[in-house]
Short mmCIF file of C-alpha atoms and ligand atoms in Angstrom, two decimals:
data_model
loop_
_atom_site.label_atom_id
_atom_site.label_comp_id
_atom_site.label_asym_id
_atom_site.label_seq_id
_atom_site.Cartn_x
_atom_site.Cartn_y
_atom_site.Cartn_z
CA MET L 205 -4.16 -45.45 -97.46
CA SER L 206 -5.06 -44.36 -94.08
CA SER L 207 -3.79 -40.96 -92.91
CA HIS L 208 -2.62 -39.62 -89.51
CA ASP L 209 -0.70 -36.48 -88.43
CA ILE L 210 2.24 -38.50 -86.92
CA ILE L 211 3.10 -42.21 -87.07
CA VAL L 212 5.19 -43.63 -84.30
CA VAL L 213 7.09 -46.84 -85.18
CA GLY L 214 7.37 -49.07 -81.97
CA ALA L 215 5.38 -49.03 -78.76
CA GLY L 216 8.26 -49.19 -76.26
CA ALA L 217 9.00 -46.58 -73.56
CA ALA L 218 10.29 -43.93 -76.08
CA GLY L 219 7.43 -44.61 -78.71
CA LEU L 220 4.58 -44.40 -76.14
CA MET L 221 5.93 -41.34 -74.58
CA ALA L 222 6.36 -39.61 -78.00
CA ALA L 223 2.88 -40.76 -79.11
CA GLY L 224 1.08 -39.69 -75.96
CA THR L 225 2.85 -36.38 -75.93
CA ALA L 226 1.83 -35.49 -79.54
CA ALA L 227 -1.79 -36.84 -78.99
CA GLU L 228 -2.02 -34.54 -75.90
CA ALA L 229 -1.06 -31.59 -78.13
CA GLY L 230 -4.20 -32.48 -80.27
CA ARG L 231 -2.43 -34.49 -83.13
CA ARG L 232 -3.91 -37.71 -84.59
CA VAL L 233 -1.22 -40.23 -83.71
CA LEU L 234 -1.02 -43.86 -84.88
CA VAL L 235 1.55 -46.20 -83.17
CA LEU L 236 2.55 -49.33 -85.13
CA GLU L 237 4.00 -52.08 -83.05
CA SER L 238 5.44 -55.34 -84.47
CA MET L 239 4.67 -57.43 -81.43
CA SER L 240 1.18 -58.56 -80.48
CA ASP L 241 1.29 -56.39 -77.31
CA PRO L 242 3.08 -53.22 -76.38
CA ALA L 243 5.99 -52.39 -74.08
CA ARG L 244 7.36 -55.90 -73.76
CA LYS L 245 10.87 -54.77 -72.77
CA LEU L 246 9.51 -52.25 -70.22
CA ARG L 247 7.67 -55.13 -68.58
CA ILE L 248 10.98 -57.02 -67.90
CA THR L 249 13.15 -54.07 -66.85
CA GLY L 250 14.94 -53.96 -63.55
CA LYS L 251 14.56 -57.61 -63.10
CA GLY L 252 10.84 -57.25 -63.39
CA ARG L 253 10.78 -54.22 -60.94
CA CYS L 254 11.54 -51.46 -63.61
CA ASN L 255 14.20 -48.92 -62.38
CA LEU L 256 12.63 -46.17 -64.35
CA THR L 257 14.99 -43.27 -63.47
CA ASN L 258 17.52 -41.92 -60.96
CA THR L 259 17.61 -38.84 -58.69
CA GLU L 260 21.15 -37.88 -59.66
CA ALA L 261 21.58 -34.23 -60.60
CA VAL L 262 21.78 -33.39 -64.32
CA PRO L 263 25.48 -33.08 -64.79
CA ALA L 264 26.25 -36.38 -63.07
CA PHE L 265 23.27 -37.94 -64.94
CA ILE L 266 24.75 -36.83 -68.27
CA ASP L 267 28.24 -38.23 -67.40
CA ARG L 268 26.55 -41.63 -67.20
CA PHE L 269 26.31 -41.74 -70.96
CA GLY L 270 29.97 -41.05 -71.64
CA ARG L 271 31.06 -38.77 -74.39
CA ASP L 272 27.60 -38.75 -76.00
CA GLY L 273 25.75 -37.52 -72.96
CA ARG L 274 25.94 -33.98 -74.02
CA PHE L 275 23.50 -34.85 -76.79
CA LEU L 276 20.79 -35.40 -74.22
CA ARG L 277 21.20 -32.03 -72.39
CA GLN L 278 18.17 -30.49 -74.08
CA ALA L 279 16.00 -33.44 -73.85
CA PHE L 280 16.75 -33.50 -70.13
CA ALA L 281 16.23 -29.75 -69.83
CA ARG L 282 12.76 -30.28 -71.18
CA PHE L 283 11.64 -33.50 -69.34
CA PHE L 284 13.96 -34.85 -66.68
CA ALA L 285 13.79 -37.28 -63.72
CA PRO L 286 11.40 -35.11 -61.40
CA ASP L 287 9.11 -34.62 -64.44
CA LEU L 288 9.08 -38.27 -65.20
CA MET L 289 8.36 -39.14 -61.52
CA ALA L 290 5.59 -36.62 -61.45
CA PHE L 291 4.23 -37.96 -64.70
CA PHE L 292 3.97 -41.53 -63.31
CA GLU L 293 2.65 -40.50 -59.95
CA GLY L 294 0.04 -38.50 -61.77
CA LEU L 295 -0.91 -41.85 -63.47
CA GLY L 296 -1.44 -43.39 -60.00
CA VAL L 297 1.89 -45.22 -60.08
CA ALA L 298 3.47 -44.68 -56.46
CA LEU L 299 7.26 -44.59 -56.64
CA LYS L 300 10.19 -45.24 -54.16
CA GLU L 301 13.80 -44.34 -54.23
CA GLU L 302 16.39 -46.95 -53.33
CA ARG L 303 20.24 -47.13 -52.92
CA GLY L 304 22.08 -45.16 -55.46
CA GLY L 305 19.13 -42.87 -56.34
CA ARG L 306 17.41 -45.58 -58.17
CA VAL L 307 13.66 -44.99 -58.59
CA PHE L 308 11.29 -47.98 -58.84
CA PRO L 309 7.47 -48.26 -58.61
CA ALA L 310 6.54 -48.76 -54.95
CA SER L 311 4.77 -52.15 -55.85
CA GLY L 312 8.14 -53.48 -57.34
CA ARG L 313 6.21 -54.36 -60.45
CA ALA L 314 7.45 -53.27 -63.88
CA PRO L 315 4.18 -54.35 -65.60
CA GLU L 316 2.39 -51.69 -63.47
CA VAL L 317 4.57 -48.99 -65.15
CA ALA L 318 3.96 -50.52 -68.48
CA ALA L 319 0.27 -50.70 -68.09
CA ALA L 320 -0.02 -47.10 -66.76
CA LEU L 321 1.90 -45.84 -69.91
CA VAL L 322 -0.20 -47.79 -72.35
CA LYS L 323 -3.46 -46.67 -70.74
CA TRP L 324 -2.28 -42.91 -70.67
CA ALA L 325 -1.47 -43.17 -74.41
CA SER L 326 -4.92 -44.62 -75.17
CA ASP L 327 -6.69 -42.11 -72.82
CA VAL L 328 -5.03 -39.16 -74.65
CA GLY L 329 -6.26 -40.47 -78.00
CA VAL L 330 -3.35 -42.49 -79.34
CA THR L 331 -4.34 -45.24 -81.77
CA LEU L 332 -2.10 -48.37 -81.18
CA ALA L 333 -2.05 -50.96 -83.91
CA ALA L 334 -0.16 -53.90 -82.48
CA GLY L 335 1.04 -56.88 -84.64
CA ASN L 336 2.14 -54.44 -87.46
CA SER L 337 5.88 -54.52 -88.39
CA VAL L 338 6.96 -51.42 -90.40
CA SER L 339 9.23 -52.56 -93.17
CA SER L 340 10.05 -49.34 -94.92
CA LEU L 341 9.66 -45.53 -94.79
CA VAL L 342 7.78 -43.73 -97.73
CA LEU L 343 10.42 -40.97 -98.75
CA ARG L 344 9.97 -38.40 -101.45
CA ASP L 345 11.89 -35.23 -102.18
CA GLY L 346 13.75 -35.19 -99.06
CA LYS L 347 10.60 -35.66 -96.81
CA VAL L 348 8.94 -38.56 -95.13
CA HIS L 349 5.44 -39.30 -96.29
CA GLY L 350 4.60 -42.25 -94.12
CA VAL L 351 5.50 -46.03 -93.71
CA ARG L 352 4.79 -49.44 -95.29
CA ILE L 353 4.18 -52.39 -93.08
CA ARG L 354 5.01 -56.03 -93.84
CA GLY L 355 2.36 -57.32 -96.18
CA GLY L 356 2.38 -54.07 -98.13
CA THR L 357 -0.18 -51.66 -96.55
CA SER L 358 0.89 -48.05 -96.55
CA TYR L 359 0.11 -45.42 -93.85
CA HIS L 360 0.35 -41.75 -94.70
CA SER L 361 1.74 -39.09 -92.41
CA GLU L 362 3.87 -36.00 -92.64
CA ALA L 363 5.90 -36.97 -89.55
CA VAL L 364 7.33 -40.29 -88.57
CA ILE L 365 8.97 -41.05 -85.23
CA VAL L 366 11.19 -44.16 -85.26
CA ALA L 367 11.25 -45.73 -81.81
CA THR L 368 12.28 -49.33 -82.52
CA GLY L 369 14.82 -49.80 -79.83
CA GLY L 370 18.16 -51.48 -80.40
CA LEU L 371 19.13 -55.09 -80.90
CA SER L 372 19.35 -56.39 -77.41
CA TYR L 373 16.70 -58.96 -75.99
CA PRO L 374 15.23 -59.30 -79.53
CA ARG L 375 12.41 -61.45 -78.20
CA THR L 376 10.95 -58.18 -76.83
CA GLY L 377 10.63 -56.99 -80.42
CA SER L 378 13.81 -54.98 -80.78
CA THR L 379 15.40 -56.65 -83.69
CA GLY L 380 17.30 -53.81 -85.27
CA ASP L 381 14.67 -52.74 -87.78
CA GLY L 382 15.20 -49.03 -86.86
CA TYR L 383 18.74 -49.21 -88.14
CA ARG L 384 17.55 -50.39 -91.60
CA LEU L 385 14.86 -47.66 -91.76
CA ALA L 386 17.54 -45.08 -90.75
CA LYS L 387 20.00 -46.43 -93.41
CA SER L 388 17.24 -46.25 -96.11
CA ALA L 389 16.79 -42.56 -95.29
CA GLY L 390 20.59 -41.99 -95.75
CA HIS L 391 21.63 -41.99 -92.01
CA THR L 392 24.98 -43.06 -90.84
CA LEU L 393 25.10 -45.82 -88.43
CA VAL L 394 27.63 -46.29 -85.78
CA PRO L 395 28.59 -49.97 -85.50
CA THR L 396 26.28 -51.73 -82.98
CA ARG L 397 27.78 -53.79 -80.20
CA PRO L 398 26.42 -55.21 -76.90
CA ALA L 399 26.63 -52.85 -73.70
CA LEU L 400 25.74 -53.54 -70.11
CA VAL L 401 26.46 -57.22 -70.83
CA PRO L 402 28.41 -59.99 -68.83
CA LEU L 403 32.14 -60.37 -69.88
CA GLU L 404 33.70 -63.67 -70.75
CA SER L 405 36.92 -64.88 -69.30
CA ARG L 406 38.66 -68.27 -69.80
CA ASP L 407 40.39 -67.60 -66.43
CA VAL L 408 37.07 -68.25 -64.67
CA PRO L 409 36.65 -72.01 -64.01
CA ARG L 410 33.71 -73.42 -65.96
CA ASP L 411 32.13 -75.05 -62.93
CA GLY L 412 32.08 -74.49 -59.21
CA LEU L 413 31.85 -70.68 -59.29
CA THR L 414 28.66 -70.06 -61.27
CA ASP L 415 26.30 -67.68 -59.63
CA LEU L 416 28.77 -66.81 -56.82
CA ASN L 417 27.89 -63.32 -55.90
CA LEU L 418 30.66 -61.00 -54.32
CA ARG L 419 29.37 -57.87 -52.59
CA ASN L 420 31.52 -55.12 -51.43
CA VAL L 421 34.48 -55.74 -53.80
CA SER L 422 36.32 -53.39 -55.98
CA ALA L 423 37.06 -54.06 -59.62
CA ARG L 424 39.78 -52.35 -61.61
CA VAL L 425 39.85 -52.60 -65.28
CA LEU L 426 43.21 -52.52 -67.05
CA VAL L 427 43.61 -51.95 -70.81
CA ASP L 428 47.18 -52.84 -71.95
CA GLY L 429 48.37 -52.40 -68.43
CA LYS L 430 46.75 -49.12 -67.79
CA LYS L 431 43.98 -48.63 -65.22
CA LYS L 432 40.94 -47.32 -67.14
CA ALA L 433 38.18 -47.72 -64.57
CA GLU L 434 37.63 -48.72 -60.94
CA HIS L 435 34.24 -49.37 -59.29
CA PHE L 436 33.14 -50.61 -55.91
CA GLY L 437 30.13 -52.87 -55.57
CA GLU L 438 28.89 -56.34 -56.71
CA VAL L 439 30.45 -58.88 -59.04
CA THR L 440 28.86 -62.18 -60.01
CA PHE L 441 30.56 -65.16 -61.44
CA THR L 442 28.83 -66.65 -64.45
CA ALA L 443 29.28 -69.99 -66.33
CA THR L 444 31.58 -68.20 -68.73
CA GLY L 445 33.04 -65.26 -66.86
CA LEU L 446 32.12 -62.29 -64.98
CA GLY L 447 28.84 -60.42 -64.51
CA GLY L 448 27.01 -58.25 -62.00
CA PRO L 449 26.57 -54.49 -61.75
CA ILE L 450 30.07 -53.34 -61.73
CA ILE L 451 30.97 -55.70 -64.74
CA LEU L 452 27.93 -54.49 -66.74
CA THR L 453 29.11 -50.86 -66.09
CA VAL L 454 32.63 -51.42 -67.43
CA SER L 455 31.53 -53.83 -70.34
CA ARG L 456 31.47 -51.29 -72.99
CA LEU L 457 34.95 -50.06 -72.23
CA ALA L 458 36.14 -53.69 -72.18
CA ILE L 459 34.49 -54.65 -75.48
CA ASP L 460 35.69 -51.65 -77.33
CA ALA L 461 39.25 -52.13 -76.11
CA ILE L 462 39.21 -55.80 -77.09
CA ALA L 463 37.81 -54.89 -80.60
CA ALA L 464 40.78 -52.53 -80.85
CA GLY L 465 43.18 -55.37 -80.20
CA SER L 466 44.06 -54.43 -76.60
CA GLU L 467 44.48 -56.74 -73.63
CA VAL L 468 41.82 -56.43 -71.01
CA LEU L 469 42.23 -57.44 -67.42
CA VAL L 470 39.76 -57.23 -64.60
CA GLN L 471 41.43 -57.15 -61.13
CA LEU L 472 39.17 -57.83 -58.14
CA ASP L 473 40.13 -56.43 -54.77
CA LEU L 474 38.23 -58.85 -52.49
CA LYS L 475 39.31 -56.86 -49.34
CA PRO L 476 38.99 -53.33 -50.44
CA ALA L 477 38.42 -52.08 -46.78
CA LEU L 478 41.92 -53.40 -45.66
CA ASP L 479 45.18 -52.00 -46.92
CA ASP L 480 48.10 -54.29 -47.13
CA GLN L 481 49.28 -53.55 -43.57
CA LYS L 482 45.75 -54.13 -42.07
CA LEU L 483 45.28 -57.31 -44.16
CA ASP L 484 48.68 -58.67 -42.90
CA ALA L 485 47.74 -57.93 -39.34
CA ARG L 486 44.51 -59.67 -39.87
CA LEU L 487 46.19 -62.83 -41.27
CA ARG L 488 48.76 -62.91 -38.51
CA ARG L 489 45.98 -62.74 -35.84
CA ASP L 490 44.17 -65.63 -37.55
CA ILE L 491 47.37 -67.68 -37.78
CA ASP L 492 48.39 -67.01 -34.25
CA GLN L 493 44.98 -68.08 -33.00
CA ASP L 494 45.44 -71.71 -34.13
CA GLY L 495 48.87 -72.35 -35.72
CA ARG L 496 48.31 -76.03 -35.91
CA ALA L 497 45.12 -75.60 -38.16
CA PRO L 498 45.58 -76.34 -41.97
CA PHE L 499 45.80 -73.44 -44.38
CA ARG L 500 42.44 -74.24 -45.71
CA VAL L 501 40.95 -73.07 -42.32
CA LEU L 502 42.47 -69.68 -42.80
CA LEU L 503 40.79 -69.38 -46.22
CA ASP L 504 37.52 -70.42 -44.63
CA GLY L 505 37.51 -67.22 -42.64
CA LEU L 506 38.53 -65.07 -45.56
CA LEU L 507 36.54 -66.21 -48.58
CA PRO L 508 33.17 -67.71 -49.69
CA GLN L 509 33.66 -71.50 -49.89
CA LYS L 510 33.15 -71.60 -53.68
CA LEU L 511 36.15 -69.32 -54.25
CA ILE L 512 38.66 -71.38 -52.06
CA PRO L 513 39.54 -73.81 -54.94
CA LEU L 514 40.41 -70.95 -57.25
CA CYS L 515 42.55 -69.42 -54.60
CA LEU L 516 44.52 -72.69 -53.82
CA ASN L 517 44.92 -73.34 -57.45
CA ARG L 518 46.45 -69.80 -58.10
CA LEU L 519 48.59 -69.70 -54.97
CA ASP L 520 50.36 -73.04 -55.07
CA ILE L 521 50.13 -73.43 -51.14
CA ALA L 522 49.13 -76.92 -49.89
CA PRO L 523 45.55 -76.74 -48.35
CA ASP L 524 46.86 -78.87 -45.47
CA LYS L 525 49.89 -76.95 -44.67
CA LYS L 526 49.99 -75.93 -40.97
CA LEU L 527 49.33 -72.29 -40.49
CA HIS L 528 52.53 -71.87 -38.28
CA GLN L 529 54.50 -73.16 -41.29
CA ILE L 530 53.21 -70.53 -43.63
CA THR L 531 56.08 -68.29 -44.56
CA GLY L 532 56.23 -64.52 -44.86
CA ASP L 533 56.51 -64.92 -48.71
CA GLU L 534 53.48 -67.15 -48.72
CA ARG L 535 51.45 -64.59 -46.71
CA LYS L 536 52.58 -61.93 -49.20
CA THR L 537 51.40 -64.04 -52.05
CA LEU L 538 48.05 -64.61 -50.39
CA ARG L 539 47.64 -60.80 -49.73
CA ALA L 540 48.52 -60.04 -53.37
CA TRP L 541 45.88 -62.44 -54.60
CA LEU L 542 43.24 -61.16 -52.22
CA LYS L 543 43.98 -57.59 -53.25
CA CYS L 544 44.43 -58.42 -57.07
CA CYS L 545 42.57 -61.44 -58.20
CA GLU L 546 43.08 -61.20 -61.95
CA PHE L 547 41.02 -62.36 -64.90
CA ARG L 548 41.84 -61.81 -68.49
CA ILE L 549 38.76 -60.75 -70.45
CA HIS L 550 38.37 -62.48 -73.83
CA GLY L 551 35.00 -61.19 -74.91
CA SER L 552 31.36 -60.57 -74.01
CA ARG L 553 28.16 -62.52 -74.03
CA PRO L 554 26.13 -61.91 -77.12
CA MET L 555 23.83 -58.98 -77.96
CA ASP L 556 20.66 -60.86 -76.98
CA GLU L 557 21.93 -60.93 -73.41
CA ALA L 558 22.82 -57.30 -73.33
CA ILE L 559 20.89 -54.76 -71.38
CA VAL L 560 21.37 -52.04 -74.15
CA THR L 561 22.84 -51.68 -77.57
CA ALA L 562 25.85 -49.33 -78.06
CA GLY L 563 26.09 -47.76 -81.40
CA GLY L 564 23.16 -46.87 -83.70
CA VAL L 565 21.86 -43.91 -85.58
CA SER L 566 24.69 -41.28 -85.62
CA LEU L 567 23.89 -38.28 -83.28
CA LYS L 568 25.66 -35.95 -85.79
CA GLU L 569 22.60 -36.34 -88.10
CA ILE L 570 19.99 -35.60 -85.28
CA ASP L 571 18.87 -32.21 -83.99
CA PRO L 572 19.32 -32.49 -80.23
CA ARG L 573 16.58 -29.74 -79.67
CA THR L 574 13.84 -31.93 -81.41
CA MET L 575 15.30 -35.36 -82.09
CA ALA L 576 14.50 -34.52 -85.87
CA SER L 577 16.54 -35.96 -88.64
CA ARG L 578 18.86 -33.34 -90.23
CA LEU L 579 18.67 -35.28 -93.51
CA VAL L 580 14.89 -35.99 -93.95
CA ASP L 581 12.05 -33.57 -93.22
CA GLY L 582 9.45 -34.98 -90.78
CA LEU L 583 11.64 -37.95 -89.62
CA TYR L 584 12.59 -38.31 -85.92
CA PHE L 585 14.59 -40.89 -83.89
CA VAL L 586 14.12 -41.58 -80.32
CA GLY L 587 15.26 -44.00 -77.60
CA GLU L 588 17.79 -46.79 -77.84
CA VAL L 589 17.84 -46.75 -81.75
CA LEU L 590 20.09 -43.64 -81.30
CA ASP L 591 23.83 -43.97 -80.70
CA VAL L 592 23.55 -43.26 -76.99
CA ASP L 593 23.67 -45.70 -74.13
CA GLY L 594 24.21 -45.28 -70.38
CA ASP L 595 25.00 -47.05 -67.13
CA THR L 596 22.60 -49.19 -65.24
CA GLY L 597 20.61 -47.33 -62.59
CA GLY L 598 17.58 -46.01 -64.52
CA PHE L 599 19.50 -43.87 -66.97
CA ASN L 600 18.59 -45.62 -70.18
CA LEU L 601 14.81 -45.45 -69.53
CA GLN L 602 15.01 -41.76 -68.57
CA ALA L 603 16.89 -41.17 -71.95
CA ALA L 604 14.07 -43.11 -73.78
CA PHE L 605 11.34 -41.16 -72.03
CA SER L 606 13.11 -37.79 -72.39
CA THR L 607 13.91 -38.19 -76.10
CA GLY L 608 10.32 -39.47 -76.80
CA ARG L 609 8.80 -36.55 -74.95
CA LEU L 610 10.96 -33.99 -76.94
CA ALA L 611 10.10 -35.62 -80.30
CA GLY L 612 6.49 -36.00 -79.63
CA ALA L 613 6.22 -32.29 -78.64
CA ALA L 614 8.45 -31.16 -81.69
CA ALA L 615 6.47 -33.37 -84.15
CA ALA L 616 3.15 -31.96 -82.89
CA GLU L 617 4.30 -28.40 -83.22
CA ARG L 618 5.26 -28.85 -86.88
C1 FAD M 1892 16.46 -57.15 -69.34
C2 FAD M 1892 16.54 -55.65 -69.48
C3 FAD M 1892 16.42 -54.98 -68.23
C4 FAD M 1892 16.60 -53.50 -68.38
N1 FAD M 1892 16.30 -52.80 -67.06
C5 FAD M 1892 16.36 -51.47 -67.15
C6 FAD M 1892 16.18 -50.65 -66.07
O1 FAD M 1892 15.72 -51.22 -65.02
N2 FAD M 1892 16.31 -49.40 -66.15
C7 FAD M 1892 16.64 -48.73 -67.31
O2 FAD M 1892 16.81 -47.44 -67.34
N3 FAD M 1892 16.86 -49.41 -68.43
C8 FAD M 1892 16.66 -50.74 -68.44
N4 FAD M 1892 16.84 -51.56 -69.56
C9 FAD M 1892 17.07 -50.75 -70.89
C10 FAD M 1892 15.74 -50.20 -71.37
O3 FAD M 1892 14.78 -51.11 -71.20
C11 FAD M 1892 15.84 -49.78 -72.78
O4 FAD M 1892 16.96 -48.85 -72.97
C12 FAD M 1892 14.56 -49.09 -73.22
O5 FAD M 1892 13.51 -49.85 -73.08
C13 FAD M 1892 14.68 -48.57 -74.66
O6 FAD M 1892 13.43 -48.04 -74.94
P1 FAD M 1892 12.96 -47.89 -76.53
O7 FAD M 1892 11.57 -47.35 -76.45
O8 FAD M 1892 13.85 -46.99 -77.25
O9 FAD M 1892 13.07 -49.40 -77.06
P2 FAD M 1892 12.18 -50.69 -76.74
O10 FAD M 1892 11.74 -50.60 -75.31
O11 FAD M 1892 13.06 -51.81 -77.15
O12 FAD M 1892 10.89 -50.64 -77.60
C14 FAD M 1892 10.97 -50.73 -79.09
C15 FAD M 1892 9.66 -51.16 -79.62
O13 FAD M 1892 9.74 -51.09 -80.95
C16 FAD M 1892 9.04 -52.22 -81.59
N5 FAD M 1892 9.56 -52.38 -82.98
C17 FAD M 1892 10.76 -52.80 -83.34
N6 FAD M 1892 10.89 -52.80 -84.71
C18 FAD M 1892 9.67 -52.41 -85.07
C19 FAD M 1892 9.03 -52.41 -86.45
N7 FAD M 1892 9.80 -52.71 -87.53
N8 FAD M 1892 7.71 -52.09 -86.58
C20 FAD M 1892 6.97 -51.86 -85.46
N9 FAD M 1892 7.44 -51.91 -84.24
C21 FAD M 1892 8.74 -52.36 -84.00
C22 FAD M 1892 9.41 -53.37 -80.55
O14 FAD M 1892 8.60 -54.50 -80.68
C23 FAD M 1892 9.40 -52.64 -79.31
O15 FAD M 1892 8.15 -52.73 -78.66
C24 FAD M 1892 16.78 -52.91 -69.50
C25 FAD M 1892 16.96 -53.69 -70.72
C26 FAD M 1892 16.75 -54.99 -70.62
C27 FAD M 1892 16.88 -55.91 -71.89
#
């Protein structure tokens, strides 16, 4: 049985950061990774560009994680976005900031970030053993004494950091093993469900709209008739419903509400810059310009081509009706639809299409100052395996890096 000071389970963002931090502090660190190569998820983040953090200030940053954001306060106090940016720039990865404070490598290449992190871990002395899937923890007398891998080999250490990620995109290696390890140590698991995931709606036609991207729209989410969220930005139609940044952001709210038996509606305001009066003035102007043109021509100037059939279907106005014959009531119906194009949400795409996993190891049993288990001595949990998930925009990777940094330092100080 080989022995190390610290074993890290999983070579993703959180695990590599934890491992390198502990190794820098002089500890002998072994990282066991189930896939044949490390950091697979990191390589595909941000559509291959890796949105590694965000320049928002701490309070707003914490709000991005909802109620559980407070748990991250101490991890962020120790290692936050400016520290992470300085860290990668110190490794030679030039960074750039984009709209919404999102930070990317200047090269636009996520693999550059992953390669720099892996090289750093190796340079500071971490031993990485890829192709080794941890199957169980070695636990005795309320303490962790190491891990066992599939095939039976045991590795001894007095500290184990579980950094196995969640359940989303399992082909990158995150298959939920961390939850099983946590459960075996007596930890409570908050039920997992997909988050940052496209939503399904039977109101979206199955063909004709797929991949239509609407920019500068506003989306309201109503739960049992009450407005729960409203965001401005981009929505994309998918083969089975709605996706795009705004929809991903509201997906957790929608999924939880549906699970609780509520009715969830997404209402798109396709003309958020125009109030009812201005929109009516615009319609009147278009109608007056060519009253003999068919109704369809009016829609050509208002909507993307792909959306026109849906509009005609919902409005019940003949496409060839002459514009001068459009009644005031019909104009009102059109305005109402443009300002409130409604889709009932029936569910979400499955976990393997989710950007992150909501739920996981209960935060109540983790010390936020160290990421240590409150139940088992020497055991730590970091990254997505924890019951904490944030918005899109670089927030989730920062949480993974910050919790990893904290646990690596704390485990090294033991
Ligand atoms: C497509 C996509 C794009 C994303 N883009 C962004 C983005 O741009 N910005 C952002 O902030 N967030 C993004 N995220 C979310 C972010 O990638 C994750 O939140 C983050 O990677 C979590 O880091 P982690 O280290 O906790 O887990 P992971 O990165 O999932 O790493 C876990 C590692 O543990 C290994 N492992 C699992 N079980 C075992 C076991 N039993 N034994 C040994 N090893 C094991 C896995 O193989 C894996 O390498 C994206 C996610 C996806 C899916």
